[in-house]
Amino acid sequence: MRRPSISLEQLVKIGSSLLNRKGLTEFALKDVAHEVGMRLLSLYNYIESREHLLMLIAEDTAKRFYQLLSTAAQEGDGTEKIRQVAEAYLNFAWDYPGEYELMQAPIFWCKSSAGPVFESIFELVRQLTGDWRLAPEVETHFYRSLRSYLHGYADIGRQQGFRRPQALESSAQFGLDLLLAGWQDYLAKQDSISR
């Protein structure tokens, strides 16, 4: 029997698909080998370990995630760009739950080339709020509050917390409206204090 030939890129794509179906804790190399039609030992001709494959998936995921957010940031202007980025973020988390879960595991973005991509995401948000003229520490608080909001709704959606996608989406939109209104109010108060 001839051993199937597969590229590393194809292996990452298949691994990503399996990760999204099974989740991080259930992701196993034996399942990846089965998906590609080879024995588990043959898989080691391509990768070193489960962690190695997950690192490769994390790097690919981070690049795709950043590209998606960057594209969304081109739509609209002002807070509308933030809304577009937030929507893209949540849709990614809900459409690719395993990859999103992987991105939350620090070991996979701290020890791979995915780390700088996360810095680029922070820079993207900073650019979106550039006309707000935020002090660096305030900018960091905004980024953290936005990320906490997004991560919370991403997890609720991944765990099917609202049971109906429409309820989840409308609740997420309402939450974002409140978050942005709170920040706009904060900025208005800071502006009036500085006058």
GROMACS .gro file of C-alpha atoms in nm:
model
  195
    1MET     CA    1   0.000   0.000   0.000
    2ARG     CA    2   0.137   0.337  -0.103
    3ARG     CA    3   0.161   0.602   0.170
    4PRO     CA    4  -0.063   0.902   0.099
    5SER     CA    5   0.119   1.224   0.026
    6ILE     CA    6   0.001   1.541   0.195
    7SER     CA    7   0.145   1.889   0.227
    8LEU     CA    8   0.196   2.056   0.562
    9GLU     CA    9  -0.054   2.322   0.452
   10GLN     CA   10  -0.317   2.053   0.384
   11LEU     CA   11  -0.241   1.891   0.718
   12VAL     CA   12  -0.296   2.224   0.896
   13LYS     CA   13  -0.626   2.274   0.712
   14ILE     CA   14  -0.747   1.924   0.801
   15GLY     CA   15  -0.626   1.967   1.160
   16SER     CA   16  -0.810   2.300   1.186
   17SER     CA   17  -1.132   2.145   1.062
   18LEU     CA   18  -1.102   1.861   1.312
   19LEU     CA   19  -1.017   2.106   1.591
   20ASN     CA   20  -1.333   2.305   1.514
   21ARG     CA   21  -1.546   1.991   1.528
   22LYS     CA   22  -1.392   1.829   1.836
   23GLY     CA   23  -1.253   2.116   2.045
   24LEU     CA   24  -0.907   2.154   2.194
   25THR     CA   25  -0.932   1.891   2.469
   26GLU     CA   26  -1.064   1.622   2.233
   27PHE     CA   27  -0.820   1.702   1.950
   28ALA     CA   28  -0.605   1.392   1.893
   29LEU     CA   29  -0.341   1.303   1.635
   30LYS     CA   30  -0.496   0.960   1.580
   31ASP     CA   31  -0.806   1.138   1.449
   32VAL     CA   32  -0.596   1.360   1.224
   33ALA     CA   33  -0.418   1.052   1.086
   34HIS     CA   34  -0.753   0.886   1.023
   35GLU     CA   35  -0.882   1.199   0.842
   36VAL     CA   36  -0.585   1.205   0.605
   37GLY     CA   37  -0.590   0.828   0.554
   38MET     CA   38  -0.258   0.732   0.706
   39ARG     CA   39  -0.129   0.552   1.011
   40LEU     CA   40  -0.046   0.758   1.318
   41LEU     CA   41   0.325   0.678   1.295
   42SER     CA   42   0.332   0.805   0.936
   43LEU     CA   43   0.198   1.139   1.056
   44TYR     CA   44   0.526   1.193   1.242
   45ASN     CA   45   0.700   1.225   0.904
   46TYR     CA   46   0.527   1.565   0.882
   47ILE     CA   47   0.503   1.690   1.240
   48GLU     CA   48   0.689   1.634   1.567
   49SER     CA   49   0.394   1.614   1.807
   50ARG     CA   50   0.036   1.718   1.881
   51GLU     CA   51   0.170   2.045   2.019
   52HIS     CA   52   0.371   2.106   1.701
   53LEU     CA   53   0.060   2.067   1.486
   54LEU     CA   54  -0.137   2.291   1.721
   55MET     CA   55   0.139   2.555   1.696
   56LEU     CA   56   0.111   2.544   1.317
   57ILE     CA   57  -0.267   2.572   1.338
   58ALA     CA   58  -0.235   2.864   1.584
   59GLU     CA   59  -0.004   3.050   1.347
   60ASP     CA   60  -0.237   2.997   1.052
   61THR     CA   61  -0.543   3.088   1.259
   62ALA     CA   62  -0.386   3.407   1.393
   63LYS     CA   63  -0.299   3.525   1.041
   64ARG     CA   64  -0.649   3.451   0.908
   65PHE     CA   65  -0.808   3.614   1.213
   66TYR     CA   66  -0.601   3.930   1.175
   67GLN     CA   67  -0.677   3.947   0.802
   68LEU     CA   68  -1.050   3.915   0.875
   69LEU     CA   69  -1.041   4.193   1.136
   70SER     CA   70  -0.824   4.413   0.917
   71THR     CA   71  -1.067   4.377   0.627
   72ALA     CA   72  -1.363   4.452   0.856
   73ALA     CA   73  -1.184   4.767   0.977
   74GLN     CA   74  -1.202   4.907   0.623
   75GLU     CA   75  -1.583   4.928   0.639
   76GLY     CA   76  -1.759   5.243   0.757
   77ASP     CA   77  -1.605   5.517   0.966
   78GLY     CA   78  -1.560   5.602   1.336
   79THR     CA   79  -1.741   5.371   1.572
   80GLU     CA   80  -1.891   5.188   1.273
   81LYS     CA   81  -1.545   5.041   1.208
   82ILE     CA   82  -1.533   4.916   1.567
   83ARG     CA   83  -1.877   4.758   1.516
   84GLN     CA   84  -1.757   4.587   1.198
   85VAL     CA   85  -1.445   4.454   1.372
   86ALA     CA   86  -1.654   4.333   1.668
   87GLU     CA   87  -1.896   4.154   1.435
   88ALA     CA   88  -1.610   3.990   1.245
   89TYR     CA   89  -1.450   3.883   1.576
   90LEU     CA   90  -1.769   3.722   1.703
   91ASN     CA   91  -1.850   3.553   1.373
   92PHE     CA   92  -1.501   3.403   1.366
   93ALA     CA   93  -1.538   3.274   1.723
   94TRP     CA   94  -1.877   3.121   1.648
   95ASP     CA   95  -1.782   2.978   1.306
   96TYR     CA   96  -1.442   2.838   1.415
   97PRO     CA   97  -1.490   2.743   1.783
   98GLY     CA   98  -1.189   2.513   1.811
   99GLU     CA   99  -0.950   2.759   1.653
  100TYR     CA  100  -1.087   3.037   1.872
  101GLU     CA  101  -1.038   2.817   2.178
  102LEU     CA  102  -0.681   2.752   2.066
  103MET     CA  103  -0.615   3.125   2.035
  104GLN     CA  104  -0.712   3.165   2.400
  105ALA     CA  105  -0.443   2.919   2.514
  106PRO     CA  106  -0.137   3.139   2.581
  107ILE     CA  107   0.113   2.860   2.520
  108PHE     CA  108   0.016   2.851   2.153
  109TRP     CA  109   0.051   3.222   2.084
  110CYS     CA  110   0.336   3.301   2.322
  111LYS     CA  111   0.565   3.035   2.181
  112SER     CA  112   0.485   3.070   1.812
  113SER     CA  113   0.491   3.338   1.547
  114ALA     CA  114   0.124   3.401   1.632
  115GLY     CA  115   0.227   3.632   1.919
  116PRO     CA  116   0.319   3.932   1.701
  117VAL     CA  117  -0.014   3.893   1.521
  118PHE     CA  118  -0.194   3.958   1.849
  119GLU     CA  119   0.013   4.272   1.892
  120SER     CA  120  -0.101   4.373   1.543
  121ILE     CA  121  -0.463   4.327   1.650
  122PHE     CA  122  -0.407   4.565   1.943
  123GLU     CA  123  -0.249   4.813   1.702
  124LEU     CA  124  -0.551   4.780   1.471
  125VAL     CA  125  -0.790   4.870   1.755
  126ARG     CA  126  -0.562   5.156   1.855
  127GLN     CA  127  -0.584   5.292   1.502
  128LEU     CA  128  -0.964   5.266   1.508
  129THR     CA  129  -0.978   5.481   1.820
  130GLY     CA  130  -0.707   5.722   1.702
  131ASP     CA  131  -0.943   6.017   1.659
  132TRP     CA  132  -1.057   5.975   2.019
  133ARG     CA  133  -0.712   6.096   2.133
  134LEU     CA  134  -0.696   5.852   2.424
  135ALA     CA  135  -0.415   5.859   2.676
  136PRO     CA  136  -0.213   5.533   2.656
  137GLU     CA  137  -0.349   5.394   2.985
  138VAL     CA  138  -0.708   5.479   2.883
  139GLU     CA  139  -0.649   5.321   2.544
  140THR     CA  140  -0.537   5.001   2.718
  141HIS     CA  141  -0.853   5.004   2.934
  142PHE     CA  142  -1.069   5.048   2.625
  143TYR     CA  143  -0.895   4.762   2.447
  144ARG     CA  144  -0.932   4.535   2.752
  145SER     CA  145  -1.299   4.620   2.800
  146LEU     CA  146  -1.371   4.561   2.431
  147ARG     CA  147  -1.181   4.232   2.436
  148SER     CA  148  -1.361   4.119   2.754
  149TYR     CA  149  -1.696   4.200   2.596
  150LEU     CA  150  -1.608   4.016   2.275
  151HIS     CA  151  -1.461   3.715   2.453
  152GLY     CA  152  -1.767   3.688   2.678
  153TYR     CA  153  -2.010   3.682   2.386
  154ALA     CA  154  -1.781   3.451   2.190
  155ASP     CA  155  -1.792   3.199   2.474
  156ILE     CA  156  -2.166   3.231   2.521
  157GLY     CA  157  -2.214   3.162   2.151
  158ARG     CA  158  -1.970   2.870   2.147
  159GLN     CA  159  -2.158   2.714   2.439
  160GLN     CA  160  -2.496   2.789   2.276
  161GLY     CA  161  -2.597   2.992   2.579
  162PHE     CA  162  -2.891   3.174   2.418
  163ARG     CA  163  -3.007   2.867   2.223
  164ARG     CA  164  -3.118   3.090   1.933
  165PRO     CA  165  -2.864   3.270   1.713
  166GLN     CA  166  -3.094   3.572   1.668
  167ALA     CA  167  -3.115   3.627   2.046
  168LEU     CA  168  -2.739   3.600   2.078
  169GLU     CA  169  -2.671   3.839   1.790
  170SER     CA  170  -2.919   4.102   1.910
  171SER     CA  171  -2.789   4.076   2.267
  172ALA     CA  172  -2.430   4.109   2.143
  173GLN     CA  173  -2.526   4.418   1.939
  174PHE     CA  174  -2.705   4.571   2.239
  175GLY     CA  175  -2.402   4.503   2.460
  176LEU     CA  176  -2.168   4.667   2.209
  177ASP     CA  177  -2.399   4.970   2.186
  178LEU     CA  178  -2.382   5.006   2.565
  179LEU     CA  179  -2.004   4.965   2.572
  180LEU     CA  180  -1.949   5.224   2.299
  181ALA     CA  181  -2.203   5.464   2.452
  182GLY     CA  182  -2.024   5.434   2.787
  183TRP     CA  183  -1.690   5.512   2.627
  184GLN     CA  184  -1.836   5.804   2.431
  185ASP     CA  185  -1.985   5.939   2.754
  186TYR     CA  186  -1.651   5.897   2.931
  187LEU     CA  187  -1.472   6.083   2.651
  188ALA     CA  188  -1.727   6.364   2.656
  189LYS     CA  189  -1.679   6.406   3.033
  190GLN     CA  190  -1.300   6.404   2.995
  191ASP     CA  191  -1.326   6.661   2.718
  192SER     CA  192  -1.543   6.892   2.931
  193ILE     CA  193  -1.303   6.856   3.228
  194SER     CA  194  -1.003   6.950   3.016
  195ARG     CA  195  -1.170   7.271   2.894
   0.00000   0.00000   0.00000
